[in-house]
Amino acid sequence: MGYMDFKPGFRLSALDALIVVLAIALAVTGAGYSSTVALVVLFVVGHFFLFCNVFRMSRIPEFIWAATFLICAGGSQLLYFPGWEITVFLCVLLTILLVFFESRKPSYHGVLWQRLNPGLPQWFAE
């Protein structure tokens, strides 16, 4: 394996910023068609930003959230069950739980890592 730099905490690349700007533009454009489309775009991209840039989650929690969202959103759109309000509630609740458990890992390297995981430099060195 190659050498990796130790760069914990919040991060923002030019590509990340571009994706956020494009998502906002898509949401504004989509709002003329459907407010649900606009909100879904912002909700998903907002979570992408939280998971990848703010809390820096590992892949498995990201996949758990994405699968939950796809199942609930698909059901809400196609079957009108569980409904968009419940979909948003469940996904926000799941986000809170995933962030809580991720921040307890010895590998946690997202925002506030110094306070939540002061042993990270030692863990990284090993």
PDB file of C-alpha atoms in Angstrom:
ATOM      1  CA  MET A   1       0.000   0.000   0.000  1.00  0.00           C
ATOM      2  CA  GLY A   2       1.171   3.513  -0.774  1.00  0.00           C
ATOM      3  CA  TYR A   3       1.849   6.279   1.693  1.00  0.00           C
ATOM      4  CA  MET A   4      -1.190   8.255   2.841  1.00  0.00           C
ATOM      5  CA  ASP A   5      -1.071  11.767   4.272  1.00  0.00           C
ATOM      6  CA  PHE A   6      -2.610  12.425   7.659  1.00  0.00           C
ATOM      7  CA  LYS A   7      -5.275  15.036   6.848  1.00  0.00           C
ATOM      8  CA  PRO A   8      -8.211  14.635   9.227  1.00  0.00           C
ATOM      9  CA  GLY A   9     -11.055  17.086   9.753  1.00  0.00           C
ATOM     10  CA  PHE A  10     -13.318  18.975   7.383  1.00  0.00           C
ATOM     11  CA  ARG A  11     -12.258  18.972   3.766  1.00  0.00           C
ATOM     12  CA  LEU A  12     -13.487  20.635   0.606  1.00  0.00           C
ATOM     13  CA  SER A  13     -12.028  20.113  -2.841  1.00  0.00           C
ATOM     14  CA  ALA A  14     -12.803  22.061  -5.991  1.00  0.00           C
ATOM     15  CA  LEU A  15     -14.731  19.047  -7.298  1.00  0.00           C
ATOM     16  CA  ASP A  16     -16.818  18.881  -4.104  1.00  0.00           C
ATOM     17  CA  ALA A  17     -17.660  22.574  -4.409  1.00  0.00           C
ATOM     18  CA  LEU A  18     -18.572  22.116  -8.073  1.00  0.00           C
ATOM     19  CA  ILE A  19     -20.910  19.226  -7.228  1.00  0.00           C
ATOM     20  CA  VAL A  20     -22.643  21.308  -4.554  1.00  0.00           C
ATOM     21  CA  VAL A  21     -23.063  24.260  -6.939  1.00  0.00           C
ATOM     22  CA  LEU A  22     -24.402  21.993  -9.706  1.00  0.00           C
ATOM     23  CA  ALA A  23     -26.814  20.349  -7.263  1.00  0.00           C
ATOM     24  CA  ILE A  24     -28.153  23.728  -6.192  1.00  0.00           C
ATOM     25  CA  ALA A  25     -28.569  24.749  -9.838  1.00  0.00           C
ATOM     26  CA  LEU A  26     -30.327  21.454 -10.593  1.00  0.00           C
ATOM     27  CA  ALA A  27     -32.602  21.882  -7.575  1.00  0.00           C
ATOM     28  CA  VAL A  28     -33.521  25.438  -8.578  1.00  0.00           C
ATOM     29  CA  THR A  29     -34.216  24.272 -12.130  1.00  0.00           C
ATOM     30  CA  GLY A  30     -36.103  21.196 -10.928  1.00  0.00           C
ATOM     31  CA  ALA A  31     -38.233  23.241  -8.535  1.00  0.00           C
ATOM     32  CA  GLY A  32     -40.103  24.607 -11.550  1.00  0.00           C
ATOM     33  CA  TYR A  33     -41.020  21.040 -12.438  1.00  0.00           C
ATOM     34  CA  SER A  34     -41.517  19.587  -8.963  1.00  0.00           C
ATOM     35  CA  SER A  35     -40.620  20.781  -5.500  1.00  0.00           C
ATOM     36  CA  THR A  36     -40.153  17.132  -4.505  1.00  0.00           C
ATOM     37  CA  VAL A  37     -37.446  16.706  -7.155  1.00  0.00           C
ATOM     38  CA  ALA A  38     -35.664  19.825  -5.912  1.00  0.00           C
ATOM     39  CA  LEU A  39     -35.809  18.705  -2.290  1.00  0.00           C
ATOM     40  CA  VAL A  40     -34.633  15.175  -3.093  1.00  0.00           C
ATOM     41  CA  VAL A  41     -31.609  16.528  -4.988  1.00  0.00           C
ATOM     42  CA  LEU A  42     -30.671  18.838  -2.105  1.00  0.00           C
ATOM     43  CA  PHE A  43     -31.321  16.132   0.501  1.00  0.00           C
ATOM     44  CA  VAL A  44     -29.137  13.544  -1.226  1.00  0.00           C
ATOM     45  CA  VAL A  45     -26.302  15.917  -2.149  1.00  0.00           C
ATOM     46  CA  GLY A  46     -26.441  17.448   1.335  1.00  0.00           C
ATOM     47  CA  HIS A  47     -25.955  14.013   2.848  1.00  0.00           C
ATOM     48  CA  PHE A  48     -23.166  13.253   0.396  1.00  0.00           C
ATOM     49  CA  PHE A  49     -21.463  16.439   1.579  1.00  0.00           C
ATOM     50  CA  LEU A  50     -21.992  15.590   5.266  1.00  0.00           C
ATOM     51  CA  PHE A  51     -20.770  12.026   4.902  1.00  0.00           C
ATOM     52  CA  CYS A  52     -17.768  12.716   2.649  1.00  0.00           C
ATOM     53  CA  ASN A  53     -16.601  16.158   3.748  1.00  0.00           C
ATOM     54  CA  VAL A  54     -17.806  16.868   7.259  1.00  0.00           C
ATOM     55  CA  PHE A  55     -17.964  13.538   9.108  1.00  0.00           C
ATOM     56  CA  ARG A  56     -15.803  11.563   6.628  1.00  0.00           C
ATOM     57  CA  MET A  57     -17.712   8.297   7.018  1.00  0.00           C
ATOM     58  CA  SER A  58     -16.502   4.918   5.929  1.00  0.00           C
ATOM     59  CA  ARG A  59     -18.227   3.271   2.954  1.00  0.00           C
ATOM     60  CA  ILE A  60     -20.484   0.789   4.764  1.00  0.00           C
ATOM     61  CA  PRO A  61     -22.494   3.454   6.661  1.00  0.00           C
ATOM     62  CA  GLU A  62     -22.778   5.449   3.421  1.00  0.00           C
ATOM     63  CA  PHE A  63     -24.159   2.375   1.636  1.00  0.00           C
ATOM     64  CA  ILE A  64     -26.577   1.675   4.485  1.00  0.00           C
ATOM     65  CA  TRP A  65     -27.912   5.227   4.252  1.00  0.00           C
ATOM     66  CA  ALA A  66     -28.120   5.134   0.444  1.00  0.00           C
ATOM     67  CA  ALA A  67     -29.963   1.794   0.414  1.00  0.00           C
ATOM     68  CA  THR A  68     -32.397   2.996   3.065  1.00  0.00           C
ATOM     69  CA  PHE A  69     -33.040   6.200   1.151  1.00  0.00           C
ATOM     70  CA  LEU A  70     -33.523   4.389  -2.176  1.00  0.00           C
ATOM     71  CA  ILE A  71     -35.966   1.888  -0.683  1.00  0.00           C
ATOM     72  CA  CYS A  72     -37.980   4.541   1.165  1.00  0.00           C
ATOM     73  CA  ALA A  73     -37.885   7.079  -1.681  1.00  0.00           C
ATOM     74  CA  GLY A  74     -38.791   4.452  -4.258  1.00  0.00           C
ATOM     75  CA  GLY A  75     -41.698   3.289  -2.123  1.00  0.00           C
ATOM     76  CA  SER A  76     -42.814   6.862  -1.500  1.00  0.00           C
ATOM     77  CA  GLN A  77     -42.720   7.767  -5.177  1.00  0.00           C
ATOM     78  CA  LEU A  78     -44.136   4.563  -6.649  1.00  0.00           C
ATOM     79  CA  LEU A  79     -46.373   3.145  -3.917  1.00  0.00           C
ATOM     80  CA  TYR A  80     -47.038   6.263  -1.820  1.00  0.00           C
ATOM     81  CA  PHE A  81     -45.660   4.318   1.136  1.00  0.00           C
ATOM     82  CA  PRO A  82     -44.053   5.155   3.550  1.00  0.00           C
ATOM     83  CA  GLY A  83     -44.521   8.724   2.288  1.00  0.00           C
ATOM     84  CA  TRP A  84     -41.998  11.525   1.859  1.00  0.00           C
ATOM     85  CA  GLU A  85     -42.367  12.876   5.399  1.00  0.00           C
ATOM     86  CA  ILE A  86     -41.580   9.476   6.895  1.00  0.00           C
ATOM     87  CA  THR A  87     -38.772   8.909   4.378  1.00  0.00           C
ATOM     88  CA  VAL A  88     -37.112  12.168   5.387  1.00  0.00           C
ATOM     89  CA  PHE A  89     -37.658  11.468   9.098  1.00  0.00           C
ATOM     90  CA  LEU A  90     -36.196   7.945   8.858  1.00  0.00           C
ATOM     91  CA  CYS A  91     -33.200   9.092   6.826  1.00  0.00           C
ATOM     92  CA  VAL A  92     -32.427  11.996   9.164  1.00  0.00           C
ATOM     93  CA  LEU A  93     -32.742   9.664  12.161  1.00  0.00           C
ATOM     94  CA  LEU A  94     -30.461   7.160  10.429  1.00  0.00           C
ATOM     95  CA  THR A  95     -27.974   9.961   9.670  1.00  0.00           C
ATOM     96  CA  ILE A  96     -27.851  10.895  13.357  1.00  0.00           C
ATOM     97  CA  LEU A  97     -27.299   7.267  14.380  1.00  0.00           C
ATOM     98  CA  LEU A  98     -24.613   6.670  11.756  1.00  0.00           C
ATOM     99  CA  VAL A  99     -22.752   9.848  12.697  1.00  0.00           C
ATOM    100  CA  PHE A 100     -22.940   8.878  16.375  1.00  0.00           C
ATOM    101  CA  PHE A 101     -21.515   5.396  15.766  1.00  0.00           C
ATOM    102  CA  GLU A 102     -18.930   6.592  13.226  1.00  0.00           C
ATOM    103  CA  SER A 103     -17.617   9.230  15.630  1.00  0.00           C
ATOM    104  CA  ARG A 104     -16.981   6.498  18.229  1.00  0.00           C
ATOM    105  CA  LYS A 105     -14.634   4.506  15.975  1.00  0.00           C
ATOM    106  CA  PRO A 106     -10.863   4.677  16.582  1.00  0.00           C
ATOM    107  CA  SER A 107     -10.525   5.611  12.896  1.00  0.00           C
ATOM    108  CA  TYR A 108     -12.886   8.615  13.089  1.00  0.00           C
ATOM    109  CA  HIS A 109     -11.241  11.497  11.247  1.00  0.00           C
ATOM    110  CA  GLY A 110     -14.057  13.947  10.517  1.00  0.00           C
ATOM    111  CA  VAL A 111     -14.934  17.312  12.025  1.00  0.00           C
ATOM    112  CA  LEU A 112     -14.120  17.675  15.744  1.00  0.00           C
ATOM    113  CA  TRP A 113     -11.801  14.656  15.576  1.00  0.00           C
ATOM    114  CA  GLN A 114      -9.420  16.243  18.116  1.00  0.00           C
ATOM    115  CA  ARG A 115     -12.189  16.297  20.710  1.00  0.00           C
ATOM    116  CA  LEU A 116     -14.002  13.084  19.779  1.00  0.00           C
ATOM    117  CA  ASN A 117     -10.984  10.955  18.896  1.00  0.00           C
ATOM    118  CA  PRO A 118      -7.750  12.348  20.356  1.00  0.00           C
ATOM    119  CA  GLY A 119      -6.016   8.986  19.769  1.00  0.00           C
ATOM    120  CA  LEU A 120      -6.348   9.275  15.992  1.00  0.00           C
ATOM    121  CA  PRO A 121      -2.722  10.277  15.271  1.00  0.00           C
ATOM    122  CA  GLN A 122      -1.480   7.215  17.155  1.00  0.00           C
ATOM    123  CA  TRP A 123      -4.059   4.971  15.429  1.00  0.00           C
ATOM    124  CA  PHE A 124      -3.028   6.377  12.031  1.00  0.00           C
ATOM    125  CA  ALA A 125       0.686   5.853  12.742  1.00  0.00           C
ATOM    126  CA  GLU A 126       0.087   2.197  13.566  1.00  0.00           C
TER     127      GLU A 126
END
